[in-house]
Tab-separated table of C-alpha atoms in Angstrom:
chain	number	residue	atom	x	y	z
A	1	MET	CA	-25.540	-4.125	-3.880
A	2	SER	CA	-25.464	-1.717	-0.881
A	3	ALA	CA	-22.172	-3.474	0.250
A	4	HIS	CA	-20.617	-2.566	-3.104
A	5	CYS	CA	-21.929	0.933	-3.374
A	6	HIS	CA	-19.605	3.962	-3.061
A	7	ILE	CA	-22.595	6.198	-2.557
A	8	LEU	CA	-26.059	4.914	-1.666
A	9	LEU	CA	-28.833	6.958	-3.224
A	10	ALA	CA	-31.764	6.920	-0.710
A	11	LEU	CA	-35.220	8.209	-1.685
A	12	TRP	CA	-36.498	8.199	1.902
A	13	ASP	CA	-38.707	9.910	4.242
A	14	GLY	CA	-36.111	9.725	7.140
A	15	LYS	CA	-38.208	7.542	9.295
A	16	ASP	CA	-36.847	4.409	11.053
A	17	THR	CA	-38.796	1.328	10.508
A	18	GLU	CA	-38.331	-2.453	11.254
A	19	LYS	CA	-39.502	-3.637	7.848
A	20	LEU	CA	-36.982	-6.105	6.400
A	21	GLY	CA	-35.390	-4.647	3.213
A	22	GLY	CA	-37.119	-1.341	3.635
A	23	THR	CA	-35.300	1.920	2.815
A	24	ALA	CA	-34.515	2.615	6.531
A	25	GLN	CA	-33.090	-0.826	6.914
A	26	VAL	CA	-31.046	-0.509	3.832
A	27	VAL	CA	-29.610	2.809	5.056
A	28	ARG	CA	-28.765	1.350	8.420
A	29	PHE	CA	-27.137	-1.602	6.668
A	30	HIS	CA	-25.085	0.811	4.641
A	31	HIS	CA	-24.026	2.610	7.727
A	32	ASP	CA	-23.551	-0.158	10.251
A	33	ASP	CA	-23.443	-3.440	8.134
A	34	VAL	CA	-26.346	-4.610	10.157
A	35	MET	CA	-29.864	-5.550	9.002
A	36	PRO	CA	-31.946	-7.476	11.543
A	37	GLY	CA	-33.464	-10.555	10.013
A	38	TYR	CA	-30.766	-10.735	7.194
A	39	THR	CA	-27.223	-10.300	8.693
A	40	PRO	CA	-26.068	-12.884	11.248
A	41	THR	CA	-26.284	-11.672	14.826
A	42	SER	CA	-23.355	-13.651	16.012
A	43	THR	CA	-20.825	-12.077	13.681
A	44	PRO	CA	-19.015	-9.044	14.879
A	45	SER	CA	-18.712	-6.138	12.400
A	46	GLY	CA	-15.505	-4.169	12.053
A	47	LEU	CA	-17.387	-1.583	10.263
A	48	ILE	CA	-19.197	-0.510	13.325
A	49	LEU	CA	-16.079	0.161	15.315
A	50	ALA	CA	-13.802	1.790	12.769
A	51	ASP	CA	-14.210	4.882	10.576
A	52	ASP	CA	-15.530	3.703	7.135
A	53	GLU	CA	-15.555	5.548	3.833
A	54	SER	CA	-18.428	3.311	2.654
A	55	ASP	CA	-21.071	4.849	4.939
A	56	LEU	CA	-21.925	7.709	2.524
A	57	VAL	CA	-25.623	8.100	1.761
A	58	TYR	CA	-27.045	10.785	-0.595
A	59	HIS	CA	-30.500	11.380	0.990
A	60	LEU	CA	-33.189	12.816	-1.183
A	61	VAL	CA	-35.948	13.497	1.315
A	62	CYS	CA	-39.403	12.417	0.055
A	63	SER	CA	-42.938	12.071	1.351
A	64	ARG	CA	-45.160	8.982	0.989
A	65	ASN	CA	-48.601	8.767	-0.601
A	66	ARG	CA	-50.342	7.517	2.489
A	67	PRO	CA	-51.591	8.680	5.850
A	68	ASP	CA	-48.903	10.152	7.969
A	69	GLY	CA	-46.714	10.155	4.891
A	70	GLN	CA	-44.786	13.413	5.644
A	71	PRO	CA	-40.985	13.225	6.158
A	72	ALA	CA	-39.475	12.846	9.618
A	73	GLU	CA	-39.259	15.734	11.952
A	74	ALA	CA	-36.718	18.496	10.870
A	75	LEU	CA	-36.791	17.134	7.258
A	76	GLN	CA	-38.590	18.632	4.354
A	77	ALA	CA	-39.661	16.909	1.158
A	78	LEU	CA	-37.379	17.444	-1.913
A	79	ASP	CA	-34.478	18.551	0.438
A	80	TYR	CA	-31.136	16.732	0.027
A	81	TRP	CA	-28.276	15.787	2.320
A	82	TRP	CA	-24.967	13.899	2.419
A	83	TYR	CA	-25.689	11.602	5.288
A	84	THR	CA	-22.874	9.673	7.245
A	85	LEU	CA	-22.126	8.355	10.655
A	86	ASP	CA	-20.296	11.463	11.655
A	87	LYS	CA	-21.250	12.280	15.211
A	88	GLU	CA	-20.806	16.045	15.007
A	89	GLU	CA	-22.322	16.654	11.495
A	90	PRO	CA	-24.133	13.619	10.196
A	91	ARG	CA	-25.915	15.624	7.527
A	92	LEU	CA	-24.246	18.108	5.257
A	93	LYS	CA	-25.064	19.943	1.976
A	94	ARG	CA	-21.480	19.369	0.733
A	95	ILE	CA	-19.766	16.005	0.328
A	96	PRO	CA	-17.659	15.360	3.622
A	97	GLU	CA	-13.984	16.107	3.237
A	98	ARG	CA	-12.732	12.521	4.076
A	99	HIS	CA	-14.987	11.078	1.398
A	100	ARG	CA	-13.908	13.730	-1.113
A	101	ARG	CA	-10.290	12.673	-0.559
A	102	VAL	CA	-11.330	8.998	-1.095
A	103	PHE	CA	-13.039	9.857	-4.345
A	104	SER	CA	-10.100	12.099	-5.434
A	105	HIS	CA	-7.631	9.180	-4.993
A	106	THR	CA	-9.921	6.859	-6.848
A	107	SER	CA	-10.008	9.419	-9.733
A	108	ASP	CA	-6.282	9.658	-9.689
A	109	PHE	CA	-5.958	5.879	-10.210
A	110	THR	CA	-8.429	5.953	-13.056
A	111	ARG	CA	-6.639	8.893	-14.629
A	112	ASP	CA	-3.229	7.196	-14.332
A	113	ALA	CA	-4.614	3.986	-15.782
A	114	LEU	CA	-6.047	5.764	-18.764
A	115	THR	CA	-2.931	7.858	-19.344
A	116	HIS	CA	-0.819	4.679	-19.492
A	117	ALA	CA	-3.385	2.427	-21.030
A	118	ASP	CA	-1.399	1.433	-24.027
A	119	ARG	CA	1.753	0.538	-22.005
A	120	ILE	CA	-0.396	-1.372	-19.469
A	121	ARG	CA	-1.931	-3.321	-22.232
A	122	ASP	CA	1.438	-4.245	-23.695
A	123	GLU	CA	3.660	-4.620	-20.660
A	124	ALA	CA	1.491	-5.575	-17.606
A	125	TYR	CA	1.812	-9.002	-16.093
A	126	PRO	CA	-1.600	-10.753	-15.842
A	127	LEU	CA	-2.594	-13.255	-13.185
A	128	LEU	CA	-4.641	-15.220	-15.734
A	129	ASP	CA	-3.628	-17.001	-18.921
A	130	ARG	CA	-6.002	-17.643	-21.714
A	131	GLU	CA	-6.259	-21.297	-20.921
A	132	ASP	CA	-7.143	-20.578	-17.346
A	133	ILE	CA	-10.177	-18.329	-18.124
A	134	ALA	CA	-12.458	-21.095	-19.362
A	135	SER	CA	-12.359	-23.012	-15.986
A	136	LEU	CA	-12.683	-19.864	-13.706
A	137	PRO	CA	-15.589	-17.689	-12.850
A	138	ALA	CA	-16.150	-14.856	-15.332
A	139	GLY	CA	-15.674	-12.214	-12.658
A	140	VAL	CA	-12.124	-12.914	-12.088
A	141	ARG	CA	-11.306	-11.223	-15.426
A	142	ASP	CA	-12.603	-7.992	-13.994
A	143	ILE	CA	-10.253	-8.312	-10.925
A	144	ASP	CA	-7.455	-9.332	-13.310
A	145	HIS	CA	-7.951	-6.295	-15.485
A	146	VAL	CA	-7.765	-3.883	-12.492
A	147	PHE	CA	-4.890	-5.789	-11.066
A	148	ARG	CA	-2.841	-5.386	-14.217
A	149	ALA	CA	-3.294	-1.631	-14.120
A	150	ALA	CA	-2.531	-1.381	-10.416
A	151	ASP	CA	0.592	-3.585	-10.663
A	152	TRP	CA	1.988	-1.836	-13.644
A	153	LEU	CA	1.390	1.619	-12.150
A	154	ALA	CA	3.004	0.483	-8.867
A	155	ILE	CA	6.138	-0.606	-10.679
A	156	HIS	CA	6.152	2.693	-12.691
A	157	PHE	CA	5.921	4.924	-9.680
A	158	ARG	CA	8.371	2.788	-7.736
A	159	LYS	CA	10.907	3.506	-10.438
A	160	GLN	CA	10.255	7.232	-10.041
A	161	VAL	CA	10.586	7.003	-6.247
A	162	LEU	CA	13.812	5.024	-6.396
A	163	LEU	CA	15.246	7.473	-9.036
A	164	ALA	CA	14.382	10.402	-6.821
A	165	LEU	CA	16.032	8.718	-3.815
A	166	GLN	CA	19.078	7.735	-5.672
A	167	ALA	CA	19.488	11.262	-7.071
A	168	THR	CA	19.004	13.022	-3.778
A	169	HIS	CA	21.412	10.769	-1.969
A	170	LEU	CA	23.909	11.236	-4.733
A	171	LEU	CA	23.523	15.025	-4.344
A	172	ALA	CA	23.897	14.706	-0.636
A	173	MET	CA	27.208	12.786	-1.179
A	174	LEU	CA	28.367	15.673	-3.502
A	175	MET	CA	27.317	18.262	-0.946
A	176	GLY	CA	29.414	16.434	1.663
A	177	LEU	CA	32.447	16.294	-0.729
A	178	MET	CA	32.224	20.002	-1.314
A	179	TYR	CA	32.085	20.709	2.334
A	180	ILE	CA	35.063	18.446	3.079
A	181	ILE	CA	37.185	19.949	0.220
A	182	TYR	CA	36.322	23.511	1.307
A	183	SER	CA	37.013	22.993	5.027
A	184	ASP	CA	40.128	20.633	4.769
A	185	LEU	CA	41.793	21.289	1.391
A	186	LEU	CA	40.890	24.314	-0.700
A	187	PRO	CA	38.840	27.039	1.058
A	188	LYS	CA	37.554	28.403	-2.175
A	189	ARG	CA	34.062	30.030	-2.390
A	190	TYR	CA	33.034	28.176	-5.541
A	191	PHE	CA	32.912	25.011	-3.446
A	192	LEU	CA	30.312	26.697	-1.289
A	193	TYR	CA	28.435	27.704	-4.434
A	194	ALA	CA	28.494	24.077	-5.637
A	195	PHE	CA	27.298	22.929	-2.132
A	196	LEU	CA	24.358	25.400	-2.388
A	197	GLY	CA	23.578	24.273	-6.024
A	198	PHE	CA	23.476	20.632	-5.140
A	199	PHE	CA	21.259	21.408	-2.126
A	200	ILE	CA	18.766	23.366	-4.260
A	201	LEU	CA	18.692	20.668	-6.865
A	202	ALA	CA	17.900	18.087	-4.212
A	203	GLY	CA	15.129	20.272	-3.034
A	204	VAL	CA	13.711	20.722	-6.514
A	205	ILE	CA	13.640	16.907	-6.929
A	206	HIS	CA	11.846	16.528	-3.645
A	207	ILE	CA	9.252	19.237	-4.619
A	208	ILE	CA	8.625	17.587	-8.017
A	209	GLY	CA	8.108	14.220	-6.429
A	210	ALA	CA	5.807	15.630	-3.779
A	211	ARG	CA	3.641	17.558	-6.220
A	212	LYS	CA	3.269	14.545	-8.523
A	213	PHE	CA	2.608	12.237	-5.463
A	214	TRP	CA	5.093	9.598	-6.658
A	215	HIS	CA	5.611	8.087	-3.187
A	216	ARG	CA	1.926	7.985	-2.194
A	217	LYS	CA	0.830	6.450	-5.624
A	218	TYR	CA	3.549	3.835	-5.465
A	219	LEU	CA	2.489	2.648	-1.974
A	220	ASP	CA	-1.163	2.902	-2.655
A	221	TYR	CA	-1.032	1.124	-6.065
A	222	ARG	CA	1.185	-1.628	-4.759
A	223	THR	CA	-1.193	-2.193	-1.777
A	224	LEU	CA	-4.174	-2.248	-4.184
A	225	ALA	CA	-2.476	-4.702	-6.401
A	226	GLU	CA	-1.672	-7.061	-3.507
A	227	GLY	CA	-5.255	-6.727	-2.250
A	228	LEU	CA	-6.608	-7.582	-5.725
A	229	ARG	CA	-4.148	-10.591	-5.936
A	230	VAL	CA	-5.696	-12.045	-2.778
A	231	GLN	CA	-9.197	-11.159	-3.960
A	232	LEU	CA	-8.707	-12.953	-7.295
A	233	TYR	CA	-7.292	-16.141	-5.922
A	234	TRP	CA	-9.872	-16.331	-3.321
A	235	ALA	CA	-12.678	-15.850	-5.869
A	236	ALA	CA	-11.066	-18.544	-8.194
A	237	ALA	CA	-10.767	-21.011	-5.272
A	238	GLY	CA	-14.246	-20.432	-3.978
A	239	VAL	CA	-12.944	-19.028	-0.600
A	240	THR	CA	-15.831	-17.012	1.075
A	241	SER	CA	-16.258	-15.411	4.511
A	242	GLY	CA	-19.448	-17.527	5.287
A	243	ASN	CA	-21.312	-14.234	5.809
A	244	LEU	CA	-23.786	-13.004	3.319
A	245	SER	CA	-22.832	-9.354	3.843
A	246	LYS	CA	-19.063	-9.605	4.242
A	247	PHE	CA	-16.558	-9.693	1.362
A	248	SER	CA	-12.852	-9.792	0.879
A	249	HIS	CA	-12.505	-5.910	0.563
A	250	ASP	CA	-14.486	-5.175	3.830
A	251	ASN	CA	-11.771	-5.322	6.437
A	252	PHE	CA	-8.611	-4.621	4.297
A	253	LEU	CA	-7.006	-1.484	5.690
A	254	GLN	CA	-10.051	-0.817	7.791
A	255	THR	CA	-8.060	0.322	10.854
A	256	GLN	CA	-5.433	2.220	8.950
A	257	ASP	CA	-5.524	5.819	7.379
A	258	PRO	CA	-9.108	6.583	6.288
A	259	ASP	CA	-7.716	8.029	3.029
A	260	LEU	CA	-6.809	4.375	2.050
A	261	GLY	CA	-10.562	3.660	1.816
A	262	TRP	CA	-10.364	4.345	-1.908
A	263	ILE	CA	-8.488	1.022	-2.249
A	264	ARG	CA	-11.544	-0.818	-0.811
A	265	ASN	CA	-13.699	1.156	-3.267
A	266	VAL	CA	-11.797	-0.118	-6.226
A	267	MET	CA	-11.814	-3.705	-4.800
A	268	ARG	CA	-15.595	-3.428	-4.457
A	269	VAL	CA	-16.150	-2.560	-8.065
A	270	ALA	CA	-13.610	-5.192	-9.358
A	271	GLY	CA	-15.129	-8.024	-7.263
A	272	THR	CA	-18.817	-7.303	-7.798
A	273	GLU	CA	-19.558	-10.159	-10.042
A	274	CYS	CA	-17.561	-12.745	-8.116
A	275	ASP	CA	-19.057	-11.566	-4.814
A	276	ALA	CA	-22.589	-12.116	-6.267
A	277	SER	CA	-22.105	-15.690	-7.102
A	278	ALA	CA	-19.716	-18.057	-5.216
A	279	HIS	CA	-17.587	-20.452	-7.260
A	280	ASP	CA	-16.396	-23.770	-5.885
A	281	SER	CA	-15.014	-25.559	-8.834
A	282	PRO	CA	-12.098	-27.929	-8.067
A	283	ALA	CA	-10.248	-26.505	-11.115
A	284	GLY	CA	-10.365	-23.097	-9.621
A	285	LEU	CA	-8.895	-24.386	-6.381
A	286	ASP	CA	-6.130	-26.241	-8.241
A	287	PHE	CA	-5.374	-23.032	-10.141
A	288	THR	CA	-5.036	-21.031	-6.934
A	289	LEU	CA	-2.809	-23.591	-5.264
A	290	LYS	CA	-0.522	-23.672	-8.296
A	291	GLU	CA	-0.443	-20.024	-9.220
A	292	TRP	CA	-0.699	-18.208	-5.855
A	293	LEU	CA	0.785	-20.608	-3.251
A	294	GLY	CA	3.237	-22.401	-5.668
A	295	ASP	CA	6.310	-24.253	-4.536
A	296	LYS	CA	9.991	-23.526	-4.133
A	297	ASP	CA	10.229	-22.558	-7.799
A	298	SER	CA	6.957	-20.877	-8.461
A	299	GLY	CA	4.208	-18.783	-7.058
A	300	GLN	CA	4.456	-16.481	-4.042
A	301	LEU	CA	6.334	-19.055	-2.027
A	302	SER	CA	9.225	-18.768	-4.539
A	303	TYR	CA	8.869	-15.016	-4.768
A	304	TYR	CA	9.175	-14.312	-1.028
A	305	ARG	CA	12.109	-16.647	-0.637
A	306	ARG	CA	13.925	-14.996	-3.604
A	307	LYS	CA	13.225	-11.413	-2.474
A	308	GLY	CA	14.309	-12.164	1.072
A	309	GLU	CA	17.602	-13.341	-0.101
A	310	GLU	CA	18.145	-10.414	-2.372
A	311	CYS	CA	17.319	-7.882	0.523
A	312	ALA	CA	19.651	-9.917	2.879
A	313	ARG	CA	22.466	-9.619	0.425
A	314	ARG	CA	22.002	-5.913	-0.108
A	315	TYR	CA	21.881	-5.349	3.643
A	316	GLN	CA	24.956	-7.435	4.252
A	317	ARG	CA	26.938	-5.427	1.767
A	318	THR	CA	26.076	-2.252	3.609
A	319	GLU	CA	27.057	-3.738	6.892
A	320	ARG	CA	30.293	-5.057	5.375
A	321	MET	CA	31.088	-1.664	3.951
A	322	ALA	CA	30.640	-0.029	7.368
A	323	LYS	CA	33.022	-2.594	8.935
A	324	ILE	CA	35.680	-2.051	6.355
A	325	VAL	CA	35.612	1.700	6.803
A	326	LEU	CA	35.808	1.232	10.626
A	327	ALA	CA	38.864	-1.043	10.165
A	328	ILE	CA	40.483	1.439	7.796
A	329	GLY	CA	39.857	4.238	10.363
A	330	PHE	CA	41.362	2.193	13.186
A	331	ALA	CA	44.450	1.460	10.973
A	332	ALA	CA	44.891	5.070	10.105
A	333	ILE	CA	44.837	6.218	13.766
A	334	ALA	CA	47.332	3.487	14.570
A	335	LEU	CA	49.675	4.682	11.916
A	336	PHE	CA	49.441	8.345	13.182
A	337	ILE	CA	50.551	7.066	16.531
A	338	LEU	CA	53.566	5.218	15.171
A	339	MET	CA	54.655	7.839	12.605
A	340	SER	CA	57.192	10.507	13.504
A	341	ALA	CA	55.861	13.992	14.019
A	342	GLU	CA	57.183	15.248	10.644
A	343	VAL	CA	55.704	12.411	8.578
A	344	GLY	CA	52.431	12.710	10.532
A	345	GLU	CA	52.076	16.459	9.727
A	346	LEU	CA	52.788	15.696	6.003
A	347	VAL	CA	50.081	13.186	5.563
A	348	ARG	CA	47.590	14.471	8.075
A	349	ASP	CA	45.390	16.426	5.728
A	350	PRO	CA	45.037	13.780	3.004
A	351	VAL	CA	44.264	11.077	5.524
A	352	VAL	CA	41.657	13.244	7.274
A	353	VAL	CA	39.969	14.004	3.926
A	354	LEU	CA	40.068	10.317	2.941
A	355	MET	CA	38.503	9.303	6.165
A	356	GLY	CA	35.821	12.023	5.890
A	357	VAL	CA	34.944	10.845	2.329
A	358	MET	CA	34.769	7.134	3.474
A	359	LEU	CA	32.573	7.973	6.350
A	360	LEU	CA	30.380	10.113	4.121
A	361	LEU	CA	29.958	7.202	1.741
A	362	VAL	CA	28.911	4.913	4.513
A	363	ALA	CA	26.544	7.388	5.960
A	364	ILE	CA	24.767	7.928	2.575
A	365	ARG	CA	24.579	4.260	1.916
A	366	GLN	CA	22.988	3.618	5.361
A	367	SER	CA	20.598	6.572	4.873
A	368	TYR	CA	19.556	5.159	1.482
A	369	GLY	CA	19.115	1.667	3.099
A	370	PHE	CA	16.918	3.239	5.819
A	371	SER	CA	14.823	5.080	3.167
A	372	ILE	CA	13.962	1.817	1.343
A	373	ALA	CA	13.639	0.020	4.677
A	374	ASP	CA	16.065	-2.805	3.908
A	375	ALA	CA	16.146	-4.296	7.454
A	376	GLU	CA	12.373	-4.203	7.784
A	377	LEU	CA	11.858	-5.698	4.246
A	378	ILE	CA	14.044	-8.707	5.170
A	379	LYS	CA	11.799	-9.425	8.212
A	380	GLN	CA	8.735	-8.973	6.124
A	381	TYR	CA	9.815	-11.240	3.234
A	382	GLN	CA	10.960	-13.898	5.749
A	383	PHE	CA	7.692	-13.721	7.579
A	384	MET	CA	5.703	-13.979	4.340
A	385	TYR	CA	7.858	-16.868	3.226
A	386	ARG	CA	7.216	-18.749	6.492
A	387	ILE	CA	3.383	-18.332	6.336
A	388	PHE	CA	3.292	-19.370	2.633
A	389	ARG	CA	5.587	-22.416	3.451
A	390	ASN	CA	3.366	-23.373	6.423
A	391	ALA	CA	0.254	-23.064	4.283
A	392	ARG	CA	1.887	-25.232	1.631
A	393	ARG	CA	2.659	-27.877	4.198
A	394	ARG	CA	-0.866	-27.778	5.771
A	395	ILE	CA	-2.572	-27.934	2.367
A	396	ASP	CA	-0.523	-30.825	1.353
A	397	ASP	CA	-1.703	-32.618	4.478
A	398	ALA	CA	-5.349	-31.530	4.177
A	399	GLY	CA	-7.940	-34.255	3.654
A	400	ASN	CA	-10.535	-32.319	1.640
A	401	ASP	CA	-11.160	-29.196	-0.337
A	402	GLU	CA	-13.150	-27.508	2.396
A	403	GLU	CA	-10.137	-27.625	4.655
A	404	ARG	CA	-7.851	-26.341	1.907
A	405	ARG	CA	-10.172	-23.394	1.406
A	406	ARG	CA	-10.030	-22.625	5.115
A	407	ILE	CA	-6.300	-22.603	4.992
A	408	LEU	CA	-6.323	-20.254	1.939
A	409	ARG	CA	-8.745	-18.049	3.776
A	410	ALA	CA	-6.200	-17.751	6.735
A	411	LEU	CA	-3.328	-17.311	4.389
A	412	GLY	CA	-5.131	-14.386	2.540
A	413	GLU	CA	-5.955	-12.660	5.802
A	414	ALA	CA	-2.427	-12.920	6.994
A	415	ALA	CA	-1.108	-11.536	3.598
A	416	LEU	CA	-3.655	-8.682	3.767
A	417	GLY	CA	-2.667	-7.834	7.289
A	418	GLU	CA	1.070	-7.751	6.357
A	419	HIS	CA	0.403	-5.573	3.280
A	420	ALA	CA	-1.338	-3.148	5.662
A	421	GLN	CA	1.688	-2.958	7.898
A	422	TRP	CA	3.905	-2.603	4.766
A	423	ILE	CA	2.167	0.556	3.660
A	424	LEU	CA	2.361	2.149	7.087
A	425	MET	CA	6.092	1.361	7.399
A	426	HIS	CA	6.897	2.775	4.071
A	427	ARG	CA	4.889	5.861	4.526
A	428	GLU	CA	7.375	6.752	7.308
A	429	ARG	CA	10.421	6.186	4.956
A	430	SER	CA	9.695	8.801	2.255
A	431	LEU	CA	12.321	11.369	1.483
A	432	GLU	CA	10.704	14.167	3.478
A	433	GLN	CA	11.885	17.767	3.397
A	434	GLY	CA	13.437	17.244	6.800
A	435	GLU	CA	15.560	14.447	5.428
A	436	ILE	CA	16.970	16.763	2.796
A	437	TRP	CA	17.866	19.335	5.543
A	438	ARG	CA	19.397	16.551	7.552
A	439	MET	CA	21.555	15.302	4.674
A	440	GLY	CA	22.505	18.807	3.879
A	441	SER	CA	23.680	19.510	7.303
């Protein structure tokens, strides 16, 4: 239970003891993931080395009805503390700021799920069908319930982010057109007013998106959904860590931004029942191999192949557009050289404006491609396709279910690691205020 607690409530005198399962040992386990006599001594713990949001203990100081039962030195009975591993301030009267942010993000997710509950119920795509539920552990329904909310919300906020990106890039193009027309064709002041108006409108869109946290929610909810996907299929197939105190959520995003700890919090709650009792039914393993791994026409194997091809085609269109504009520019310069001075002077301004507009379009298209990380997504989808293809091949050659589960364990760990890299990459590709100023310039 301690491994699944957001906050451990400890009625404790504050004294360290070596009694197995005693309050002192449980508090130490909650902090360090170590309990001598219970946790394996040969298994390294990532929770010891990295900052962890799950170390929060609400300590109510108490005395014990026995000789020498007073609290530890510097503690008083009936006092209270928020107790963490923080080196500078391990005990605070207020909840630590990093934990407050984690709970705030968790509350945001709950609030968004409740706000859109009806649409999630009607539109969300489940990982489980009714006929699958009977042969799978009961706890996977909890994971699927949270997955459907996270997946739908991720799609919802992705649409908001893309709409904002498309609108701001369109406005940037209009700003560029106003400047080109003002500087090269008609130096009228109303073009400057239009330029300023488009710039302000782009800034307003950015401010609205920032205040509503569209980008952060899209990335966080998508990462949560992918973590839950792995968690559900592992639970269905009976994939375990082999460690009594380690679960699928423990190391996900552990070395990333501490604010992402709320994602592990949600996974802890969703997987509580499955983590409490392992499931190793062959039917669950078959379900996972079919629905998660799939083949060339189904499952994640088909998904990553298809998405990789889509991104590659989009990226190739951008590159082709740039090459065409470069060729037209070269041809225009060659014509200027060959034309007479009179003809060149006559067509100079229209050609310069045309070239400026074409270069502007290419720049805006490339900027949009950078914002959505087209080039990086191609590499990611290709990598994920390769690891799923290799897993499919190795599972087809596997001689027993135990070996298949080991392969699924390795596949899930690789997928979780790639999703962690994905969120970090996309956090750097948001439409920041500086991007608007850059496009405006």
